[in-house]
Short mmCIF file of C-alpha atoms in Angstrom, two decimals:
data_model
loop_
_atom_site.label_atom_id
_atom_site.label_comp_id
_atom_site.label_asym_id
_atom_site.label_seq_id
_atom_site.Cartn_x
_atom_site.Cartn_y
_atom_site.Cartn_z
CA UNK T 1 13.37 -53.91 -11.00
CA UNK T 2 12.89 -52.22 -7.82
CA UNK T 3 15.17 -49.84 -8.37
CA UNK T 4 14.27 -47.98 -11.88
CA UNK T 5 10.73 -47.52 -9.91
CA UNK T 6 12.42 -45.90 -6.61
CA UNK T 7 14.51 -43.59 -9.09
CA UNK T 8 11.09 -43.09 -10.98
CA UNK T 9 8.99 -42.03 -7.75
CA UNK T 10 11.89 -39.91 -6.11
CA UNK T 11 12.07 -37.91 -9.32
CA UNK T 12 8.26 -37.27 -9.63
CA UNK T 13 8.32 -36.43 -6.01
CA UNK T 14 10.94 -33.66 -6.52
CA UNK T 15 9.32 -32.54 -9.67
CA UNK T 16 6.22 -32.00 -7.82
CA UNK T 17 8.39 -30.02 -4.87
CA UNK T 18 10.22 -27.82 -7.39
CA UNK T 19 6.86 -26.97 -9.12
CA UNK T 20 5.28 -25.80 -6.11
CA UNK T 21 6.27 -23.17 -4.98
CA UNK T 22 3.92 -21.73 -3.40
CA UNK T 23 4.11 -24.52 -0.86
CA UNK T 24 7.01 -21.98 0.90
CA UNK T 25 5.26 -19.16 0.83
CA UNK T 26 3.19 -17.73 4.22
CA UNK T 27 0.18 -19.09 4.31
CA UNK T 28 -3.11 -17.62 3.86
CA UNK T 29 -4.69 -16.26 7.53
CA UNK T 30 -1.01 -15.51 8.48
CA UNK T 31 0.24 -12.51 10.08
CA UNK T 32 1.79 -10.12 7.73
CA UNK T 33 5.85 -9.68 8.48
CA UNK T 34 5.92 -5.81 9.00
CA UNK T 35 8.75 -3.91 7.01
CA UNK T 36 10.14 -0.92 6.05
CA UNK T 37 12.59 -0.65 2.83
CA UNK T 38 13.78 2.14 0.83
CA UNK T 39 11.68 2.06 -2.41
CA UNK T 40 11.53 4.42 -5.48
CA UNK T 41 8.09 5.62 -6.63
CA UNK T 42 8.56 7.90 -10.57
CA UNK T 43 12.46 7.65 -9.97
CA UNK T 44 12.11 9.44 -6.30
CA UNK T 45 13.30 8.17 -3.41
CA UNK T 46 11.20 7.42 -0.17
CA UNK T 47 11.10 4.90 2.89
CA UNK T 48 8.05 2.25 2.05
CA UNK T 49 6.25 1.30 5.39
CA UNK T 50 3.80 -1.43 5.15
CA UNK T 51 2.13 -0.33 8.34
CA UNK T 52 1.61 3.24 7.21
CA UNK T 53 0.22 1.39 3.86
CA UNK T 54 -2.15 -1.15 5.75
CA UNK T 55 -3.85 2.46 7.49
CA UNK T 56 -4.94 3.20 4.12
CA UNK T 57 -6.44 -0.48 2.91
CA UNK T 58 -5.81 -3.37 1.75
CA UNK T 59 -2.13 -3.69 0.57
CA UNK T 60 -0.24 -6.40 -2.45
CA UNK T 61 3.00 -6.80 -2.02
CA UNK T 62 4.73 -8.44 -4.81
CA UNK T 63 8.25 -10.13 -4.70
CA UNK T 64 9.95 -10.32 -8.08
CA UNK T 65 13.66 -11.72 -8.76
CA UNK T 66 15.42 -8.93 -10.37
CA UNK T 67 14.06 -5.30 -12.08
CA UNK T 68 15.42 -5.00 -15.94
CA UNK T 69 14.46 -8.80 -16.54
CA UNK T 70 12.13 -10.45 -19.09
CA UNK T 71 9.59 -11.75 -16.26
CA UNK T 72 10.22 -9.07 -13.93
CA UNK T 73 9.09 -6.09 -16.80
CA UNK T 74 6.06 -7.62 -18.25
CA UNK T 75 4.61 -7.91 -14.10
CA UNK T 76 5.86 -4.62 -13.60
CA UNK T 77 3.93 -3.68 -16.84
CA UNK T 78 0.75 -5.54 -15.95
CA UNK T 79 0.36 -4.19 -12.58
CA UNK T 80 0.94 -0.60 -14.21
CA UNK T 81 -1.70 -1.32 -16.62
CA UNK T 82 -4.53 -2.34 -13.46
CA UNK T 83 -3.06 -0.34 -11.25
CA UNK T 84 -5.90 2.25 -11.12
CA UNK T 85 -8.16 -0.89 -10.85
CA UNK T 86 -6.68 -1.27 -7.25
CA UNK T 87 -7.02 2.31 -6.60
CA UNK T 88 -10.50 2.19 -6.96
CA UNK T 89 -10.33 -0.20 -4.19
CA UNK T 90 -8.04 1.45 -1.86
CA UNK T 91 -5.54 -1.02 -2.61
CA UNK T 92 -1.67 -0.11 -2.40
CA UNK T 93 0.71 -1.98 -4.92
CA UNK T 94 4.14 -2.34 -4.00
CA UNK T 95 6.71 -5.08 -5.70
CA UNK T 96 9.93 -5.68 -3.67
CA UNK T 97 13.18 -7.51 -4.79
CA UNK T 98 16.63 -7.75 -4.12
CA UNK T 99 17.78 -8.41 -7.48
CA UNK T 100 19.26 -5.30 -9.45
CA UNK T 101 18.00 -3.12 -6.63
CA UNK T 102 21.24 -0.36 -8.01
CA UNK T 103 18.26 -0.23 -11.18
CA UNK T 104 15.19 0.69 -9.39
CA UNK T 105 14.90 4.33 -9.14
CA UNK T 106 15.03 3.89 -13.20
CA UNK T 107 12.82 0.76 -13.20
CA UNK T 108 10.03 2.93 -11.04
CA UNK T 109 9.89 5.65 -13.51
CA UNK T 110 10.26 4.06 -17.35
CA UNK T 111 7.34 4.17 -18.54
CA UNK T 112 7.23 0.32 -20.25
CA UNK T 113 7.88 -1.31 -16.52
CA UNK T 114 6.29 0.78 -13.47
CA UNK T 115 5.57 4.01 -15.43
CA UNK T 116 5.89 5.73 -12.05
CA UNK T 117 2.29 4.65 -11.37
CA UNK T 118 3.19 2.10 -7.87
CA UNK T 119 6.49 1.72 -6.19
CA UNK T 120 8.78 -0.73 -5.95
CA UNK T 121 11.40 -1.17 -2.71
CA UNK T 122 14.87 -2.54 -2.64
CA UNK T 123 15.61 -5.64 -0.47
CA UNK T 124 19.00 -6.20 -0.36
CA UNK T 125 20.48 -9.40 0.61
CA UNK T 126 16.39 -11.05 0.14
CA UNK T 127 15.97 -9.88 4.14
CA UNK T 128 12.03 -9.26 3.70
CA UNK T 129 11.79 -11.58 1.18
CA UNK T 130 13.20 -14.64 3.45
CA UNK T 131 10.41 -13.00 6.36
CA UNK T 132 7.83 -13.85 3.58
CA UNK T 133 9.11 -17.03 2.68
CA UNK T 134 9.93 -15.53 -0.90
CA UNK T 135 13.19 -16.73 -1.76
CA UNK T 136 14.43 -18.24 -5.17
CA UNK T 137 15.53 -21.57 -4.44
CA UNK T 138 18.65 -21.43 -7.20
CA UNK T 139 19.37 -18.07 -6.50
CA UNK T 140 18.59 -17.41 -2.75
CA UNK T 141 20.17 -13.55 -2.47
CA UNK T 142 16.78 -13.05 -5.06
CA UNK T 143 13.47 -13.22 -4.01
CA UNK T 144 10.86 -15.57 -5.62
CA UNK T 145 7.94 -14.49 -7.64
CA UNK T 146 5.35 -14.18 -4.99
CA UNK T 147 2.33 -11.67 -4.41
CA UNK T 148 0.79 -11.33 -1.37
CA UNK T 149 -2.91 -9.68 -0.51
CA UNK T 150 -2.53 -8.56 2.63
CA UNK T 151 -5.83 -7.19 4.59
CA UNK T 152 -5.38 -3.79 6.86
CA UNK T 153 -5.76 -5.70 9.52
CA UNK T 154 -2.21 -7.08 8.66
CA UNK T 155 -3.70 -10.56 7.82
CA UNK T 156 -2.69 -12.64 4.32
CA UNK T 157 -5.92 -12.97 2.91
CA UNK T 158 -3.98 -14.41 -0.61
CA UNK T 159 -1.21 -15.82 -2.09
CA UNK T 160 -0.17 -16.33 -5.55
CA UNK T 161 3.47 -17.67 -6.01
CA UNK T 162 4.71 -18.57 -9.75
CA UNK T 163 7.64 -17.85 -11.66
CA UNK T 164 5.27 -17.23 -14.85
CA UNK T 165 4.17 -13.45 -13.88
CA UNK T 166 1.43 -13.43 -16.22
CA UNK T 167 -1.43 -14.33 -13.52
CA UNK T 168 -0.42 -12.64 -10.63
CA UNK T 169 -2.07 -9.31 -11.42
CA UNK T 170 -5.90 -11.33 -11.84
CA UNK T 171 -5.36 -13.50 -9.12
CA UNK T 172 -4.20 -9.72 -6.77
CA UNK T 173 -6.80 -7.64 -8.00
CA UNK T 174 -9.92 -10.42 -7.45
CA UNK T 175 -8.32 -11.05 -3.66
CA UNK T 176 -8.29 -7.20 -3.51
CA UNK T 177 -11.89 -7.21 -4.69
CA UNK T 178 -12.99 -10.34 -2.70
CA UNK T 179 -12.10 -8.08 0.51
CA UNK T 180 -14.71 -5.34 -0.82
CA UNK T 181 -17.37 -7.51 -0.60
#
């Protein structure tokens, strides 16, 4: 009897740690990891630099698994959509991944995913994305869907990490707001 109820409670308990990811992610008040990464902005090359980004305001940097994916289009297609919501706040929009990074020049520039309107940088081998605690568990050389607000201070002032991209442009843009006030 014992034992069905062990094998019960070990499986809720790593039901509950799959679901969460966000319980990996950097934590809110933490110091930003600073990076640099090639990135693609409208199908041109140029070296991202979060620190030259943070000088300007308030910066979201999104990790996504892979560019030319289901998930990965429609985020890259919301953020598009809001992104000159965030310019109105002096808010810089940058997704990263290390998944089909050989795509992104294309990805940055069609105009149903990024529509050259924010840039996206290449991570190969998930180096940044293992900095932010951004990994995918099953497929650890691709980085987790996670979106960071990070202050120009260089501070995490909000985190939002699901595998469902459809909230992570709200929950960005009212952190990005929130700092306005």
């Amino acid at each position: 009897m014992r034992t069905p109820l062990k094998l019960v409670a070990i499986a809720i308990i790593g039901v509950v740690a799959f679901a969460s990811p966000s319980l990996a992610a950097l934590k809110v008040g933490a110091q930003a990891p600073d990076f640099s990464a090639p990135a693609y902005l409208a199908g041109k090359p140029f070296t991202f630099a979060l620190a030259d980004a943070l000088e300007k305001g308030p910066v979201v940097v999104y990790f996504f698994p892979a560019a030319h994916t289901p998930g990965c289009n429609l985020e890259a297609a919301l953020f598009s959509k809001a992104i000159d919501e965030f310019k109105a706040q002096h808010a810089t929009v940058i997704g990263v991944t290390a998944g089909n990074i050989d795509q992104l020049a294309a990805f940055s520039n069609e105009t149903e995913h990024c529509g050259g309107k924010f840039a996206v940088a290449a991570d190969p081998g998930a180096k940044i994305a293992q900095q932010y605690d951004a990994v995918l568990d099953k497929k650890p050389e691709w980085s987790n869907r996670t979106s960071y607000v990070i202050a120009p201070d260089g501070k995490i002032v909000h985190v939002h990490s699901d595998l469902n991209p459809n909230l992570h442009v709200r929950e960005t843009l009212d952190a990005v707001k929130a700092l306005a006030k």
